[in-house]
Amino acid sequence: MTRVIFLGPPGAGKGTQAKIIADDWSIPHISTGDILRQALKDQTPLGIKAQGYMDKGELVPDQLVQEMVEERLSQPDTKLGWILDGFPRTVNQAVFLAELLHKLNHQGEKVVNLEVPDEIVIGRLLERGRKDDTEEVIRRRLQVYRSETAPLIDFYRDRHQLLTVNGNQSQEEVFGELKKVISS
Ligand code: AMP
């Protein structure tokens, strides 16, 4: 059973690694960013509500994202494991998630923080060229990361759940370390 909560700044390479892990372990890759981008594309009520926040690099309100994650984790394909990428993003969301996992009987999750220095992250985000990757939006997303999301590192460290992997290596090296940490 593999359940992974994947932490790290935007541009750390979480999405890429999460996809590889999901394929390798045959578990769903649950990316709240991907779900929100799809909702936006389909112009669902969720997508319409989320758009303004996403365009500015702000977080979508906790409640919207939490409902989305509860619905996704309640689907049958999550029974054998999952990798969560981009959630939780706030301490509130982390508290919600701990309760949700308890309720769904999905315990034993591993929390992995992918560490990458700031200057590397900015370079990678500028190269990526996604619609919400303009310099101004990137700067805002990093600010939001520092103030809202980075406190999760201490949150999980205090709960003795935090595992750390150096994300500033080749894709293969990062994957190798992740594999070790997740299987241990
Ligand atoms: P990502 O693909 O993870 O970088 O997410 C893209 C955008 O979706 C973020 O900048 C936020 O606006 C929104 N988003 C994704 N996940 C969350 C979350 N857990 N809480 C709030 N907003 C989120």
Coordinates of C-alpha atoms and ligand atoms in Angstrom, one line a residue:
M1 CA 0.0 0.0 0.0
T2 CA 1.5 3.3 -1.1
R3 CA 0.1 6.6 0.1
V4 CA 2.2 9.6 -0.5
I5 CA 1.7 13.3 0.3
F6 CA 4.1 15.2 -1.8
L7 CA 5.4 18.6 -0.6
G8 CA 7.7 21.1 -2.2
P9 CA 7.8 24.6 -3.7
P10 CA 6.2 25.3 -7.1
G11 CA 8.8 24.3 -9.7
A12 CA 10.5 21.6 -7.5
G13 CA 9.6 18.9 -10.0
K14 CA 6.7 17.4 -8.0
G15 CA 4.4 16.9 -10.9
T16 CA 7.0 15.1 -13.0
Q17 CA 8.1 12.8 -10.2
A18 CA 4.6 12.2 -9.0
K19 CA 3.6 11.0 -12.5
I20 CA 6.6 8.6 -12.6
I21 CA 5.8 7.2 -9.1
A22 CA 2.1 6.8 -9.9
D23 CA 3.0 4.8 -13.1
D24 CA 5.6 2.7 -11.3
W25 CA 3.3 1.8 -8.4
S26 CA 0.1 1.8 -10.5
I27 CA -1.6 4.2 -8.2
P28 CA -3.6 7.4 -9.1
H29 CA -1.7 10.7 -9.3
I30 CA -4.0 13.2 -7.7
S31 CA -2.9 16.7 -8.5
T32 CA -5.2 19.4 -7.3
G33 CA -3.6 21.8 -9.8
D34 CA -4.4 19.4 -12.7
I35 CA -8.0 18.9 -11.5
L36 CA -8.5 22.7 -11.2
R37 CA -7.0 23.3 -14.6
Q38 CA -9.3 20.7 -16.1
A39 CA -12.3 22.3 -14.3
L40 CA -11.3 25.6 -15.7
K41 CA -11.0 24.3 -19.2
D42 CA -14.5 22.7 -18.9
Q43 CA -15.8 25.8 -17.3
T44 CA -17.5 23.9 -14.6
P45 CA -18.9 25.9 -11.6
L46 CA -15.7 24.9 -9.7
G47 CA -13.5 26.0 -12.5
I48 CA -15.3 29.3 -12.8
K49 CA -14.9 30.0 -9.1
A50 CA -11.2 29.0 -9.1
Q51 CA -10.1 30.9 -12.2
G52 CA -9.5 34.4 -10.7
Y53 CA -7.3 32.9 -7.9
M54 CA -5.3 30.7 -10.2
D55 CA -4.6 33.5 -12.7
K56 CA -3.2 35.6 -10.0
G57 CA -1.1 32.9 -8.3
E58 CA -3.3 33.0 -5.2
L59 CA -4.6 29.9 -3.4
V60 CA -8.1 28.7 -4.2
P61 CA -10.2 28.9 -1.0
D62 CA -9.6 25.8 1.3
Q63 CA -13.2 24.7 1.3
L64 CA -13.4 24.4 -2.5
V65 CA -10.2 22.4 -2.7
Q66 CA -11.1 20.3 0.3
E67 CA -14.4 19.2 -1.1
M68 CA -12.7 18.3 -4.4
V69 CA -10.1 16.2 -2.6
E70 CA -12.7 14.4 -0.4
E71 CA -14.6 13.5 -3.5
R72 CA -11.5 12.3 -5.3
L73 CA -10.2 10.2 -2.4
S74 CA -13.6 8.6 -2.0
Q75 CA -13.4 7.0 -5.5
P76 CA -12.7 3.3 -5.6
D77 CA -9.4 3.6 -7.5
T78 CA -7.7 5.1 -4.4
K79 CA -8.2 1.9 -2.4
L80 CA -4.7 0.6 -3.3
G81 CA -2.9 3.9 -2.8
W82 CA -2.4 7.3 -4.2
I83 CA 0.0 10.1 -4.5
L84 CA -1.2 13.6 -3.6
D85 CA 0.5 16.5 -5.4
G86 CA -0.3 20.1 -4.6
F87 CA -2.5 19.3 -1.6
P88 CA -2.3 20.2 1.3
R89 CA -1.2 23.8 0.6
T90 CA -2.2 25.3 4.0
V91 CA -2.1 24.1 7.6
N92 CA -5.9 24.1 7.5
Q93 CA -5.9 21.8 4.6
A94 CA -3.4 19.5 6.4
V95 CA -5.6 19.3 9.4
F96 CA -8.6 18.6 7.2
L97 CA -6.6 15.9 5.3
A98 CA -5.5 14.1 8.5
E99 CA -9.2 13.9 9.6
L100 CA -10.3 12.8 6.1
L101 CA -7.7 10.0 5.9
H102 CA -8.8 8.8 9.4
K103 CA -12.4 8.8 8.3
L104 CA -11.7 6.9 5.1
N105 CA -9.4 4.5 6.9
H106 CA -6.5 5.6 4.6
Q107 CA -3.7 5.7 7.1
G108 CA 0.1 5.0 6.9
E109 CA 0.7 7.8 4.5
K110 CA 4.3 9.0 3.8
V111 CA 5.0 12.7 3.7
V112 CA 7.9 13.6 1.4
N113 CA 9.3 17.1 1.0
L114 CA 11.2 17.7 -2.3
E115 CA 13.8 20.3 -1.4
V116 CA 15.0 22.7 -4.1
P117 CA 16.9 26.0 -3.6
D118 CA 14.9 29.2 -4.5
E119 CA 17.1 30.3 -7.5
I120 CA 16.7 26.9 -9.2
V121 CA 12.9 27.0 -8.7
I122 CA 12.5 30.4 -10.3
G123 CA 14.6 29.4 -13.3
R124 CA 12.6 26.2 -13.8
L125 CA 9.3 28.0 -13.5
L126 CA 10.3 30.6 -16.1
E127 CA 11.4 27.9 -18.5
R128 CA 8.2 25.9 -18.1
G129 CA 6.0 28.5 -19.8
R130 CA 2.6 27.5 -18.4
K131 CA -0.2 30.1 -18.7
D132 CA 0.1 31.0 -15.0
D133 CA 4.0 31.2 -15.2
T134 CA 4.5 34.9 -16.0
E135 CA 7.2 36.5 -13.8
E136 CA 4.7 38.4 -11.7
V137 CA 2.5 35.4 -11.0
I138 CA 5.6 33.2 -10.3
R139 CA 6.7 35.8 -7.7
R140 CA 3.3 35.8 -6.1
R141 CA 3.1 32.0 -6.0
L142 CA 6.5 31.8 -4.3
Q143 CA 5.4 34.4 -1.7
V144 CA 2.2 32.4 -1.1
Y145 CA 4.3 29.2 -0.9
R146 CA 6.5 30.7 1.8
S147 CA 3.7 32.2 3.9
E148 CA 1.0 29.5 3.5
T149 CA 2.6 26.2 2.5
A150 CA 6.2 26.1 3.9
P151 CA 4.7 25.9 7.5
L152 CA 3.6 22.4 6.5
I153 CA 7.2 21.3 6.8
D154 CA 7.1 22.0 10.5
F155 CA 3.6 20.7 10.8
Y156 CA 4.6 17.3 9.5
R157 CA 8.0 17.4 11.3
D158 CA 6.3 17.9 14.6
R159 CA 4.1 14.9 13.8
H160 CA 7.3 12.9 13.1
Q161 CA 6.0 12.2 9.5
L162 CA 8.4 14.3 7.5
L163 CA 10.8 12.7 5.0
T164 CA 13.1 14.8 2.8
V165 CA 14.5 14.3 -0.6
N166 CA 17.0 16.5 -2.4
G167 CA 15.2 17.7 -5.6
N168 CA 18.3 19.4 -7.0
Q169 CA 19.6 16.4 -8.8
S170 CA 18.9 14.7 -12.1
Q171 CA 15.4 13.3 -12.6
E172 CA 16.7 9.7 -12.3
E173 CA 18.6 10.5 -9.1
V174 CA 15.6 12.2 -7.5
F175 CA 13.4 9.3 -8.5
G176 CA 15.9 6.8 -7.1
E177 CA 15.9 8.6 -3.7
L178 CA 12.1 9.0 -3.7
K179 CA 11.7 5.3 -4.4
K180 CA 14.0 4.4 -1.4
V181 CA 12.3 6.8 1.0
I182 CA 8.7 5.7 0.0
S183 CA 9.5 2.0 0.2
S184 CA 11.3 2.2 3.5
Ligands
AMP1 P1 -0.2 23.7 -9.1 O1 -0.4 23.0 -10.4 O2 -0.1 22.7 -8.0 O3 1.0 24.6 -9.1 O4 -1.5 24.6 -8.8 C1 -1.9 25.6 -9.7 C2 -2.8 26.6 -9.0 O5 -4.0 25.9 -8.6 C3 -2.2 27.2 -7.7 O6 -1.5 28.3 -8.0 C4 -3.5 27.5 -7.0 O7 -4.2 28.7 -7.5 C5 -4.4 26.3 -7.3 N1 -4.2 25.2 -6.3 C6 -3.8 24.0 -6.5 N2 -3.8 23.2 -5.4 C7 -4.3 24.0 -4.4 C8 -4.6 23.8 -3.1 N3 -4.3 22.7 -2.4 N4 -5.1 24.9 -2.4 C9 -5.4 26.0 -3.0 N5 -5.2 26.3 -4.3 C10 -4.6 25.3 -5.0

